[in-house]
Amino acid sequence: MLLLLCALCCALQGAAAEPGAGLRTWSRFSRLPYPADKAFLYDTFPRGFAWAAGTAAYQVEGAWQKDGKGRSVWDVFTRGGARVLTGDVGSDSYHNLRADVRALRQLGVTHYRFSLSWSRIFPDGDAASAHNAKGVEYYRELIRELRDIGVQPVLTLYHWDLPDSLQRRYGGWNSSVLVQIFTRYADFCFRTFGHDVKLWITMDNPFVVAWHGYGTGVVAPGVKGDPDMPFRVGHNLLKAHAAVWHLYNERYRPQQGGRVSIALASHWIKPSSTRLESHQACQCSLDFVLGWFARPIFVDGDYPPCMKRNLTHRLPTFTEEEKKHINGTADFFALSHGPALSFQLINDSLRFGQTEDLDLRMLLYWVHAEYNNPAIFVVESGWFVSANTKTKDAKHMYYLKRFIMETLKAIRLDKVNVIGYTAWSLLDGFEWYREYGIRRGLFYVDFNSEHLTREPKTSALFYSKLIEKNGFPELPENRPTVGVFPCDFAWGVAANSIQVETTPSQFVDTSVYIWNISDNGKLKRLEAVQVPVRRIRHCADFAAIRQQVSEIQAMHVTHFHFSLNWSSIIPTGQISEANNTLLNYYHCFVSELQRANVTPVVTLWHHTGKLSSLPAPLEANGGWQSEETVQAFADYARLCFQRLGAHVKLWITLNEPNEEGLCYAVGHQLLRAHALAWRVYDREFRQSQGGKASLVLHMDWVEPAFSFNREDVAPAKRVLDLRVGWFAEPIFGSGDYPPLMRSWLQQRNPLDLFNYHLPNFSEEDRQLVKGTYDFFAISHFTTSMVYNGVEDKYLYKDNLEVQMISDVTWIMSPRRNSPVVPWGLRKALNWVNLHYKGVPIYVMANGVQEDTARFKDSLRVYYLYNYVNEALKAYTLDGVNLQGYFAYAFNDQHDPGFGMYGNVQDEVIMKDSMIHYRNIIDHNGFPAQSSPPQQCLHTPVQCPVCQVLAKQPVVGFISLVASSVLITLGLVIYYGAKRHK
C-alpha cells in the first residue's frame, strides 16, 4: 500500500500538459511497427502493482428490504415497464459475506473494490436523519474481514443506487440540493469507515447516470423526455464530487491519509480514415463521454471545447470560482472500461461517424497524454459470457488476458503510469439493464441453489495465477532460437497451380517482315512469303515457363511444389484420351525446374472444397464414392509417373483430403485411392526413378482453451484425432482409424446414421493402406482453441461437440479465424513425431493472407520469420525429423493474398517477404552472429573421364589426344564427301 501511495504522490507533481494533447494518440499508434507492436508482451508489472476485483452493491448484495434498508431507484425501476427480473436477491452477498471473502483470498488480490448501498445506511437518503445501524455493521464486518486477509478496500460511495426517497422528493440528481445531501452522506462514511479505508471513489461512471438515467431512460431512475436534463445532472454530479473531495481533503486526509477520486468510464474509438478530421471526430467522441467529467477535474475546471461548440446554451456554465473548486479534485485517475459502456451504451451520435473499438492500451495512452500523465487505477475491466455459461468462461478469460496485456504494454512500452487493475466482477450478479442475461463474474453463482453457492471459473484460476506471477514472465520457449537446419534441408515454395500457356512464344512465326520506313516505321508482314523452320522446339520456348522458373530461381529455393489438374489432363477420365499437349507442357516445366537446380514436388490431386477437380464424367458417376473413380485415379497416377517421373522425385498423391466437409465414406475411398497410387509407384517406378511419395494432410494446431485438469485436454485430442488421425492412423499407424474416433462416432451414430457412420476396413484394404508413405507431409496455417461448452453457436462444432475460440491477444490476419500463432507449428510437428516416432516430416505449405496491394507485406515477413523459427526449435530442441519447409505461396496470381510475388498489371513485383525468406534460406536458418559459416560437403558429380585423368594422368592425356584426332578425321571425310556430291 505504501508503494501505491508513493506512486500517487509522484504522479501529482508532473508539469502541466497541453490541453487536447490526446489528439496525437491515433497518429502515434499508426506509426508503430506492424505487426510486431501487436505481438504478445512477455513481462511483469511493477513491484507494488495493485491487483483487485470489484462489485457493486445493487448487483450482488440482495436483501433489498432486510434489516431496515430503504428502497433505491433500482428497486423501483426494476418493477416498472416491461422489466421482469430484479436485483432483490442478486448474489445474496448480504448473507454470504464470508463466502465472498474466501473468494477474494482464493484469487490472491491485494484490493477489493465494492460500493456502499446508500439506502442501506440511510433509508430515507439524508444523513441528517438517523443511520441504519445494521447496515453500517454489515460494512464494518466486511472491512474487518478484508483487513484480516490483507486485502485493502477500495470503497465507492455511490454506484448508481440513489435512495428512491431523494428521487421522489427532489427529482434526484436534477436538483442541486443533492450536492449538500451527498456531502453529508460522504461525511458520515469518512467518519465511520475512514480509518480502515485508504482509497475512495465518490461515484461510479457519472456519464451513465446522467446520459442514460436522466436522458435515454435505459437505466434507473429511467427519466427521459428532456434533452437538456442530462447536462444539468452531469453539472450537479461534478459539483457533488468536488464538494466531497474538498471535505475529505480538508477534514479527513491529515488523520486518515487516504486518496479520493471518481470512477470515469469510457469506450475507445478509432478513426474511419487517416485524415485529421477523423482524428478530431474521435477526440470529440471521447470528450462527450470521458472528457465531459475528466476535463473539469483534471485540466481547467470547464467542459471540453467540443462539447461547448456543439451544445452552446444547452450546456450549463461554471463560474470562475466553481472552476477553481472543481479543478484538481482527484488524487488519481480511476478509469472504468468494459461492456457496461462499450458497444452497448454509446449512442451513434456520440461516435461522430467513427468506429468503436476495445483498445484499452490506446485509451490508457490517451488519458496519459490528455490529462498530464496522472496515476491511473483501472477500477473496472473485463468482459462477459452468456447466461447459460457456467464455470468454463473461456471468452471472459481471454478478454481479461487481453486487457491486462494491453495494460502491461501501456506501462512498459508507452510509459503510462498505471498503478492498479481491477477485474470485474468478483461474482455473477444482476447486470443492470441486461438483468441476468449475461455473466461477468470470476466466480459462478448458481442462482437456483438455496444458498447461491460460489464456484471459481476458469477466469478466476487464470487471474489468480497471473497475480501470483505478477504478469506474464517470459519463458525460454517464448524466445527465438538460433541455429541452422541440416545441409540437405529442403527449402521450398508452394503454389496451388502454375500458369499454363501451351503455345510456344519463340521461333514459331514463319512469316517474313520488312521495316516500313517510309510510313510509320513499323514492321510489315510480306504476304505469301514463309520461311521454312527446321529448328526443334525446346521447353525454353514457353515464355510462361521461362518467367516462372526465373522467379522461382530468384527465391533461392531448392524445391517447388505445385498441383496438376486431373480434369484438364484427362477431361473424359479415359487414359487413352489424355491431353498430351498439357502433359508435354508439364514435362517441360518440371524439366526446366530441374535444369535450374530446383526439385519439383508434384501433387496429383488437390482438394478444392466444393469445387470439384475430378474429370466431369467421374464426378457425374458418383465422384469419389464410386469405385470407378478410385481405379481411375490409380491409372491417372501411373500416367503421370510415366510421363513426368524422370524429373520428379517427390510425389504427393492427395493434397489436404482431410479438409472439413468431406463425409467419412468419401474419406475412406480417398485413402484407398492414395494407397493404390502409392503402390503403383512403389512397384513400377521407384527402382528406376528413385523418388518418394506420400500425401499432404491439413494440420492446423488445436490447443485446449485451458488446461487446469485432464478433462480440459480431451476436446483438443478429440479434434486432432478426428481431423488428422482420420487419415494419418490408417497410413502411418495401425491401418485402421483411431480408436477414439471410432468410439466417438459410434456414440454419435444414433443421432445421425449418415454423417457419423465410419466405414470398416477389410483385411485386404487394411494391408493395402497401411505403410503407404515415404514421409509425413502437412500444411499448416493457424491455431485455434477448443473446450467443452457452448458460447458462440457460429463457432460451435456439433459433430465434435466443442466450442472453437481464439485467444484475442493473438495477432489477427485478414483471413477470418486465422490468427498468427507461430508456436502452433512446433506443437503440430511434435504431435506427428510423438504418434509416429522418427518419421521424416515436410511442412508442405505454411503462409498467411495479406492485402494483395501491400508489397511491403510486414505481416508475412513476421509470420515467416517466427514460423520458421518454431520449425527450427522442433528440429534442434525437440528432435523432430524435419526434412523441409515450404512457404505458401509463390504468387498472388494463382493464390490471391498469399503470394510472395505480386502483380501491377503485367509487371511482377517482389514483395518484402520474398527477400526476407530468401535471406533465411541463404543462411539455412538463424545462425548465431558469432558462429562460423556452416560447412556443407557437396557430393561431386560422377565423371568417368575425370576419374581417369585424376588417377592416371598420362593415360588420360593420350586418350584425349586420340579422341581429338579421330573427331578431326571424321569431319574431314564428311565435308569432303559432301563437296564431291
Coordinates of C-alpha atoms in Angstrom, one line a residue, residues 389-858:
T389 CA -22.2 -20.4 -19.4
K390 CA -21.2 -21.9 -16.1
T391 CA -17.6 -22.3 -14.9
K392 CA -15.8 -22.6 -18.3
D393 CA -15.8 -19.0 -19.3
A394 CA -13.0 -19.1 -21.9
K395 CA -14.3 -16.0 -23.7
H396 CA -14.2 -13.9 -20.5
M397 CA -10.8 -15.3 -19.6
Y398 CA -9.2 -14.4 -22.9
Y399 CA -10.6 -10.9 -22.9
L400 CA -9.3 -10.5 -19.4
K401 CA -5.9 -11.6 -20.6
R402 CA -6.1 -9.1 -23.5
F403 CA -7.0 -6.1 -21.3
I404 CA -4.3 -7.0 -18.8
M405 CA -1.7 -7.4 -21.5
E406 CA -2.7 -4.1 -23.0
T407 CA -2.3 -2.5 -19.6
L408 CA 1.2 -4.0 -19.4
K409 CA 2.1 -2.6 -22.8
A410 CA 0.9 0.8 -21.7
I411 CA 3.2 0.6 -18.7
R412 CA 6.3 -0.9 -20.3
L413 CA 6.1 0.4 -23.9
D414 CA 4.2 3.7 -23.6
K415 CA 5.4 4.8 -20.2
V416 CA 1.9 5.3 -18.9
N417 CA 1.7 5.4 -15.1
V418 CA -0.9 2.7 -14.4
I419 CA -0.9 1.7 -10.7
G420 CA -3.6 -1.0 -10.5
Y421 CA -6.0 -3.2 -12.3
T422 CA -9.5 -4.4 -11.3
A423 CA -11.1 -7.5 -12.8
W424 CA -14.9 -7.1 -13.0
S425 CA -16.6 -8.6 -11.3
L426 CA -15.9 -10.9 -8.4
L427 CA -19.3 -12.6 -8.7
D428 CA -22.0 -13.2 -11.2
G429 CA -24.9 -10.8 -10.3
F430 CA -27.7 -8.6 -11.6
E431 CA -26.3 -6.9 -14.7
W432 CA -28.3 -3.7 -14.6
Y433 CA -30.5 -3.2 -17.8
R434 CA -29.4 -6.7 -19.0
E435 CA -30.7 -8.3 -15.8
Y436 CA -29.3 -11.9 -15.7
G437 CA -28.8 -12.2 -19.4
I438 CA -25.0 -12.2 -19.1
R439 CA -22.5 -13.2 -16.5
R440 CA -19.4 -11.2 -15.7
G441 CA -18.2 -12.8 -12.5
L442 CA -14.9 -14.6 -11.8
F443 CA -17.0 -16.8 -9.6
Y444 CA -20.0 -18.7 -10.8
V445 CA -23.1 -18.1 -8.8
D446 CA -25.8 -20.8 -9.0
F447 CA -28.9 -18.6 -8.8
N448 CA -31.2 -21.6 -8.4
S449 CA -29.4 -23.1 -5.4
E450 CA -30.6 -22.4 -1.9
H451 CA -27.5 -20.6 -0.7
L452 CA -26.4 -19.2 -4.1
T453 CA -23.1 -21.2 -3.9
R454 CA -20.0 -19.7 -5.4
E455 CA -17.6 -21.7 -7.6
P456 CA -14.4 -20.4 -9.3
K457 CA -14.5 -20.2 -13.1
T458 CA -11.5 -20.7 -15.4
S459 CA -11.2 -16.9 -15.5
A460 CA -10.7 -16.9 -11.7
L461 CA -8.0 -19.6 -11.9
F462 CA -6.3 -17.7 -14.7
Y463 CA -6.4 -14.4 -12.8
S464 CA -5.0 -15.9 -9.6
K465 CA -2.1 -17.5 -11.4
L466 CA -1.4 -14.1 -13.1
I467 CA -1.4 -12.3 -9.8
E468 CA 0.9 -14.9 -8.4
K469 CA 3.4 -14.3 -11.2
N470 CA 2.7 -10.5 -11.3
G471 CA 2.2 -10.7 -15.1
F472 CA 3.5 -12.8 -17.9
P473 CA 7.1 -13.6 -17.2
E474 CA 9.0 -14.7 -20.3
L475 CA 9.7 -18.5 -20.6
P476 CA 12.6 -20.0 -22.6
E477 CA 10.2 -21.4 -25.2
N478 CA 8.9 -17.8 -25.9
R479 CA 12.3 -16.6 -27.1
P480 CA 13.5 -17.0 -30.7
T481 CA 16.2 -19.7 -31.0
V482 CA 19.4 -19.6 -33.0
G483 CA 20.8 -22.4 -35.2
V484 CA 20.7 -23.9 -38.6
F485 CA 18.9 -26.7 -40.4
P486 CA 20.9 -29.6 -41.9
C487 CA 22.7 -29.1 -45.2
D488 CA 20.3 -31.2 -47.2
F489 CA 17.2 -29.4 -45.8
A490 CA 14.6 -28.8 -48.5
W491 CA 13.7 -25.1 -48.8
G492 CA 10.6 -24.7 -50.9
V493 CA 7.7 -22.6 -52.1
A494 CA 4.3 -23.9 -52.8
A495 CA 1.6 -23.0 -55.3
N496 CA -1.8 -24.5 -55.9
S497 CA -1.2 -24.4 -59.6
I498 CA 1.1 -22.9 -62.2
Q499 CA 0.5 -20.7 -65.2
V500 CA -0.2 -22.8 -68.3
E501 CA 0.3 -21.4 -71.8
T502 CA 0.8 -24.3 -74.1
T503 CA 1.6 -22.3 -77.2
P504 CA 5.4 -21.6 -77.5
S505 CA 6.1 -17.9 -77.9
Q506 CA 9.5 -18.1 -79.5
F507 CA 10.6 -19.2 -83.1
V508 CA 7.1 -20.2 -84.1
D509 CA 6.2 -17.4 -86.6
T510 CA 7.3 -18.4 -90.1
S511 CA 6.4 -15.0 -91.7
V512 CA 8.8 -12.5 -93.2
Y513 CA 8.7 -8.8 -92.2
I514 CA 10.3 -5.6 -93.6
W515 CA 10.7 -2.2 -92.0
N516 CA 8.0 0.2 -93.3
I517 CA 10.4 3.1 -93.0
S518 CA 8.5 5.4 -95.5
D519 CA 5.3 5.4 -93.4
N520 CA 5.1 4.7 -89.7
G521 CA 8.3 2.8 -89.1
K522 CA 6.5 -0.4 -88.0
L523 CA 7.1 -3.9 -89.2
K524 CA 5.1 -5.0 -92.3
R525 CA 4.5 -8.7 -93.0
L526 CA 5.1 -9.8 -96.6
E527 CA 2.1 -11.8 -97.9
A528 CA 2.6 -15.3 -99.2
V529 CA 6.2 -15.4 -98.1
Q530 CA 7.1 -18.1 -95.5
V531 CA 10.4 -19.2 -94.1
P532 CA 10.8 -23.0 -93.5
V533 CA 11.5 -23.7 -89.9
R534 CA 13.7 -26.7 -89.2
R535 CA 14.5 -25.8 -85.6
I536 CA 13.3 -28.3 -83.0
R537 CA 11.1 -26.8 -80.3
H538 CA 12.6 -26.6 -76.8
C539 CA 10.9 -26.3 -73.4
A540 CA 12.6 -22.9 -73.0
D541 CA 10.4 -21.6 -75.9
F542 CA 7.5 -21.3 -73.5
A543 CA 7.6 -17.8 -72.1
A544 CA 5.4 -18.7 -69.1
I545 CA 7.8 -21.4 -68.2
R546 CA 10.9 -19.2 -68.6
Q547 CA 9.3 -16.5 -66.4
Q548 CA 8.1 -18.8 -63.6
V549 CA 11.3 -20.7 -63.4
S550 CA 13.3 -17.5 -63.3
E551 CA 11.1 -16.1 -60.5
I552 CA 11.5 -19.4 -58.6
Q553 CA 15.2 -19.3 -59.0
A554 CA 15.4 -15.8 -57.6
M555 CA 13.9 -17.1 -54.4
H556 CA 16.9 -19.4 -53.9
V557 CA 14.6 -22.3 -53.0
T558 CA 15.7 -25.9 -53.6
H559 CA 12.1 -27.2 -54.2
F560 CA 8.9 -26.1 -55.8
H561 CA 5.6 -27.6 -55.0
F562 CA 2.6 -27.4 -57.4
S563 CA -0.5 -29.3 -58.3
L564 CA -1.5 -30.9 -61.6
N565 CA -5.1 -30.6 -62.9
W566 CA -6.6 -34.1 -63.3
S567 CA -9.7 -32.8 -65.0
S568 CA -7.6 -30.9 -67.6
I569 CA -5.1 -33.7 -68.2
I570 CA -7.8 -36.4 -68.7
P571 CA -11.1 -34.5 -69.3
T572 CA -13.0 -37.7 -70.2
G573 CA -11.5 -39.8 -67.4
Q574 CA -10.1 -42.2 -70.0
I575 CA -6.3 -42.5 -70.1
S576 CA -6.3 -43.1 -73.8
E577 CA -7.8 -39.7 -74.3
A578 CA -5.2 -37.8 -72.3
N579 CA -4.3 -34.2 -73.2
N580 CA -0.8 -34.8 -74.5
T581 CA -0.2 -31.1 -75.2
L582 CA -0.8 -30.3 -71.5
L583 CA 1.3 -33.3 -70.3
N584 CA 4.1 -32.1 -72.6
Y585 CA 3.8 -28.6 -71.0
Y586 CA 4.0 -30.1 -67.5
H587 CA 7.0 -32.2 -68.6
C588 CA 8.7 -29.1 -69.9
F589 CA 8.0 -27.2 -66.7
V590 CA 9.5 -29.9 -64.4
S591 CA 12.5 -30.4 -66.7
E592 CA 13.2 -26.7 -66.7
L593 CA 12.9 -26.6 -62.9
Q594 CA 15.4 -29.5 -62.7
R595 CA 17.8 -27.7 -65.1
A596 CA 17.6 -24.7 -62.7
N597 CA 18.6 -27.0 -59.8
V598 CA 15.1 -26.8 -58.3
T599 CA 13.5 -30.1 -57.4
P600 CA 9.9 -30.4 -58.5
V601 CA 7.3 -31.6 -55.9
V602 CA 4.1 -32.6 -57.8
T603 CA 0.6 -33.2 -56.4
L604 CA -1.7 -35.4 -58.4
W605 CA -5.0 -34.2 -56.9
H606 CA -5.6 -31.1 -54.8
H607 CA -8.8 -30.9 -52.8
T608 CA -10.6 -27.7 -53.7
G609 CA -13.6 -27.8 -51.4
K610 CA -17.0 -27.5 -53.0
L611 CA -15.5 -27.0 -56.5
S612 CA -14.8 -30.5 -57.9
S613 CA -11.4 -31.1 -59.6
L614 CA -12.4 -34.5 -60.9
P615 CA -13.0 -35.2 -64.6
A616 CA -16.6 -34.4 -65.3
P617 CA -17.7 -38.0 -66.2
L618 CA -16.3 -39.3 -63.0
E619 CA -17.9 -36.6 -61.0
A620 CA -21.2 -37.4 -62.7
N621 CA -20.8 -41.1 -61.8
G622 CA -20.7 -40.6 -58.1
G623 CA -17.3 -38.9 -57.7
W624 CA -15.0 -40.3 -55.0
Q625 CA -17.7 -42.6 -53.6
S626 CA -17.5 -44.6 -56.8
E627 CA -15.0 -47.4 -57.1
E628 CA -14.5 -46.4 -60.8
T629 CA -13.0 -43.1 -59.6
V630 CA -10.6 -44.8 -57.2
Q631 CA -9.3 -47.1 -60.0
A632 CA -9.2 -44.2 -62.5
F633 CA -7.0 -42.3 -60.0
A634 CA -4.5 -45.1 -59.9
D635 CA -4.4 -45.1 -63.7
Y636 CA -4.0 -41.4 -63.8
A637 CA -1.2 -41.6 -61.3
R638 CA 0.6 -44.2 -63.4
L639 CA 0.3 -42.0 -66.5
C640 CA 1.9 -39.0 -64.6
F641 CA 4.7 -41.2 -63.2
Q642 CA 5.4 -42.4 -66.7
R643 CA 5.4 -39.0 -68.3
L644 CA 7.0 -36.8 -65.6
G645 CA 8.7 -39.2 -63.2
A646 CA 12.2 -38.8 -64.7
H647 CA 12.2 -35.3 -63.4
V648 CA 10.1 -35.6 -60.3
K649 CA 11.5 -37.1 -57.1
L650 CA 8.8 -36.1 -54.6
W651 CA 5.2 -37.0 -55.4
I652 CA 2.1 -36.0 -53.5
T653 CA -0.9 -38.2 -54.3
L654 CA -3.6 -36.2 -52.4
N655 CA -3.3 -32.7 -51.1
E656 CA -5.4 -32.0 -48.0
P657 CA -8.0 -34.7 -48.4
N658 CA -8.9 -34.3 -44.7
E659 CA -10.4 -30.9 -45.0
E660 CA -13.7 -30.3 -43.2
G661 CA -16.8 -31.1 -45.2
L662 CA -15.9 -34.5 -46.6
C663 CA -18.1 -37.3 -45.4
Y664 CA -16.3 -40.4 -43.9
A665 CA -17.4 -42.6 -46.8
V666 CA -15.5 -40.3 -49.2
G667 CA -12.5 -40.2 -46.9
H668 CA -12.4 -44.0 -46.9
Q669 CA -12.3 -44.1 -50.7
L670 CA -9.6 -41.4 -50.8
L671 CA -7.5 -43.5 -48.5
R672 CA -7.8 -46.4 -50.9
A673 CA -7.1 -44.2 -53.9
H674 CA -3.9 -42.9 -52.3
A675 CA -2.8 -46.4 -51.4
L676 CA -3.3 -47.7 -54.9
A677 CA -1.4 -44.8 -56.4
W678 CA 1.4 -45.3 -53.9
R679 CA 1.6 -49.0 -54.6
V680 CA 1.8 -48.3 -58.3
Y681 CA 4.8 -46.1 -57.8
D682 CA 6.4 -48.5 -55.4
R683 CA 6.1 -51.5 -57.7
E684 CA 6.6 -50.0 -61.1
F685 CA 8.6 -46.8 -60.8
R686 CA 10.6 -46.5 -57.6
Q687 CA 13.5 -48.6 -58.7
S688 CA 14.0 -46.8 -62.0
Q689 CA 13.1 -43.3 -60.9
G690 CA 14.3 -43.3 -57.3
G691 CA 11.6 -40.9 -56.0
K692 CA 9.4 -40.8 -52.9
A693 CA 5.6 -40.5 -52.5
S694 CA 3.1 -39.6 -49.8
L695 CA 0.1 -37.4 -49.2
V696 CA -0.3 -33.9 -47.5
L697 CA -2.6 -33.6 -44.5
H698 CA -4.1 -30.3 -43.5
M699 CA -3.0 -29.8 -39.8
D700 CA -3.8 -26.6 -38.1
W701 CA -3.0 -27.0 -34.5
V702 CA -5.8 -27.3 -31.9
E703 CA -4.9 -26.2 -28.3
P704 CA -7.1 -26.7 -25.2
A705 CA -8.6 -23.4 -24.3
F706 CA -7.5 -24.0 -20.8
S707 CA -5.7 -26.9 -19.2
F708 CA -6.2 -26.8 -15.4
N709 CA -7.1 -30.5 -15.4
R710 CA -7.1 -33.6 -17.5
E711 CA -10.6 -33.2 -18.7
D712 CA -9.7 -29.8 -20.3
V713 CA -7.3 -31.6 -22.7
A714 CA -9.8 -34.1 -24.0
P715 CA -11.6 -31.8 -26.5
A716 CA -8.4 -30.9 -28.3
K717 CA -7.3 -34.6 -28.5
R718 CA -10.7 -35.5 -30.0
V719 CA -10.4 -32.8 -32.7
L720 CA -6.9 -33.8 -33.7
D721 CA -7.9 -37.5 -33.9
L722 CA -10.9 -36.8 -36.0
R723 CA -9.2 -34.4 -38.3
V724 CA -5.6 -35.6 -38.6
G725 CA -5.7 -39.1 -37.2
W726 CA -8.6 -39.8 -39.6
F727 CA -6.1 -40.2 -42.5
A728 CA -2.8 -40.5 -40.5
E729 CA -3.5 -43.6 -38.4
P730 CA -4.6 -45.9 -41.3
I731 CA -1.5 -45.0 -43.3
F732 CA 1.2 -44.3 -40.7
G733 CA -0.1 -46.3 -37.8
S734 CA -2.3 -49.3 -37.3
G735 CA -4.0 -49.5 -40.7
D736 CA -7.3 -48.5 -39.0
Y737 CA -9.0 -45.4 -37.8
P738 CA -8.0 -44.0 -34.3
P739 CA -9.9 -45.9 -31.6
L740 CA -11.1 -42.6 -30.0
M741 CA -12.5 -41.6 -33.4
R742 CA -14.3 -44.8 -33.9
S743 CA -15.8 -44.9 -30.3
W744 CA -16.8 -41.2 -30.5
L745 CA -18.6 -41.7 -33.8
Q746 CA -20.3 -44.9 -32.6
Q747 CA -21.8 -42.8 -29.7
R748 CA -23.0 -40.2 -32.2
N749 CA -24.3 -42.7 -34.7
P750 CA -27.8 -43.0 -33.3
L751 CA -28.2 -39.2 -33.8
D752 CA -27.3 -39.2 -37.5
L753 CA -26.6 -42.5 -39.2
F754 CA -25.4 -41.0 -42.4
N755 CA -23.0 -38.3 -41.2
Y756 CA -21.4 -40.2 -38.4
H757 CA -21.0 -43.6 -39.9
L758 CA -17.3 -44.6 -40.1
P759 CA -16.6 -47.4 -42.7
N760 CA -14.7 -50.5 -41.7
F761 CA -11.5 -51.7 -43.4
S762 CA -11.5 -55.2 -44.8
E763 CA -8.2 -57.0 -44.0
E764 CA -7.3 -56.6 -47.7
D765 CA -7.8 -52.8 -47.6
R766 CA -6.0 -52.6 -44.2
Q767 CA -2.9 -54.2 -45.8
L768 CA -3.4 -52.0 -48.9
V769 CA -3.4 -48.7 -47.0
K770 CA -1.0 -49.4 -44.1
G771 CA 2.5 -48.2 -44.7
T772 CA 1.9 -46.3 -47.9
Y773 CA 4.2 -43.4 -47.2
D774 CA 7.8 -42.3 -47.5
F775 CA 7.4 -39.2 -45.4
F776 CA 4.7 -37.3 -43.4
A777 CA 3.7 -34.0 -45.1
I778 CA 1.5 -31.4 -43.5
S779 CA 0.1 -28.0 -44.5
H780 CA -0.2 -25.7 -41.5
F781 CA -1.6 -22.1 -41.3
T782 CA -3.0 -21.3 -37.9
T783 CA -4.1 -22.4 -34.5
S784 CA -7.4 -22.5 -32.7
M785 CA -8.6 -23.4 -29.2
V786 CA -11.4 -25.7 -28.1
Y787 CA -13.3 -26.6 -25.0
N788 CA -16.4 -28.4 -24.0
G789 CA -19.2 -25.9 -23.8
V790 CA -21.4 -23.7 -26.0
E791 CA -20.8 -19.9 -26.0
D792 CA -20.9 -18.9 -29.7
K793 CA -23.1 -21.1 -31.9
Y794 CA -21.4 -19.9 -35.0
L795 CA -18.1 -21.4 -33.9
Y796 CA -19.6 -24.5 -32.2
K797 CA -18.7 -27.8 -34.0
D798 CA -21.7 -30.0 -33.4
N799 CA -20.1 -33.2 -34.7
L800 CA -17.2 -32.8 -32.3
E801 CA -19.2 -31.2 -29.5
V802 CA -16.6 -28.5 -29.0
Q803 CA -16.6 -24.7 -28.9
M804 CA -13.9 -23.2 -31.1
I805 CA -12.3 -20.0 -29.8
S806 CA -9.3 -17.8 -30.5
D807 CA -7.1 -16.1 -27.9
V808 CA -7.9 -12.4 -28.5
T809 CA -4.3 -11.5 -27.7
W810 CA -3.1 -13.2 -30.9
I811 CA -2.3 -11.2 -34.0
M812 CA -5.2 -11.5 -36.3
S813 CA -4.7 -11.9 -40.1
P814 CA -7.2 -10.6 -42.7
R815 CA -8.5 -14.1 -43.1
R816 CA -11.4 -15.0 -40.9
N817 CA -10.5 -17.2 -37.9
S818 CA -6.8 -17.4 -39.0
P819 CA -4.7 -15.8 -36.3
V820 CA -0.9 -15.8 -36.4
V821 CA 0.3 -18.4 -33.8
P822 CA 3.8 -19.5 -34.6
W823 CA 4.2 -21.9 -31.7
G824 CA 1.3 -23.9 -33.1
L825 CA 3.5 -25.3 -35.8
R826 CA 6.0 -26.6 -33.3
K827 CA 3.3 -28.3 -31.4
A828 CA 1.9 -29.8 -34.6
L829 CA 5.3 -31.2 -35.6
N830 CA 5.8 -32.7 -32.1
W831 CA 2.3 -34.3 -32.3
V832 CA 3.3 -36.1 -35.5
N833 CA 6.7 -37.1 -34.0
L834 CA 5.0 -38.4 -30.8
H835 CA 2.5 -40.5 -32.7
Y836 CA 4.8 -41.8 -35.5
K837 CA 8.3 -41.6 -34.0
G838 CA 11.1 -40.6 -36.2
V839 CA 9.0 -40.3 -39.4
P840 CA 10.5 -37.8 -41.9
I841 CA 8.3 -34.7 -41.9
Y842 CA 7.8 -32.0 -44.5
V843 CA 5.9 -28.7 -44.0
M844 CA 4.5 -28.5 -47.5
A845 CA 2.5 -25.3 -47.1
N846 CA 2.8 -22.5 -44.5
G847 CA 1.7 -19.0 -45.1
V848 CA -0.6 -16.1 -44.2
Q849 CA -3.1 -14.0 -46.2
E850 CA -2.4 -10.3 -46.6
D851 CA -3.8 -7.5 -48.8
T852 CA -2.5 -8.0 -52.3
A853 CA -1.7 -4.3 -52.6
R854 CA 0.8 -4.5 -49.7
F855 CA 4.1 -5.2 -51.3
K856 CA 5.8 -4.3 -48.0
D857 CA 3.9 -7.2 -46.5
S858 CA 5.2 -6.9 -42.9

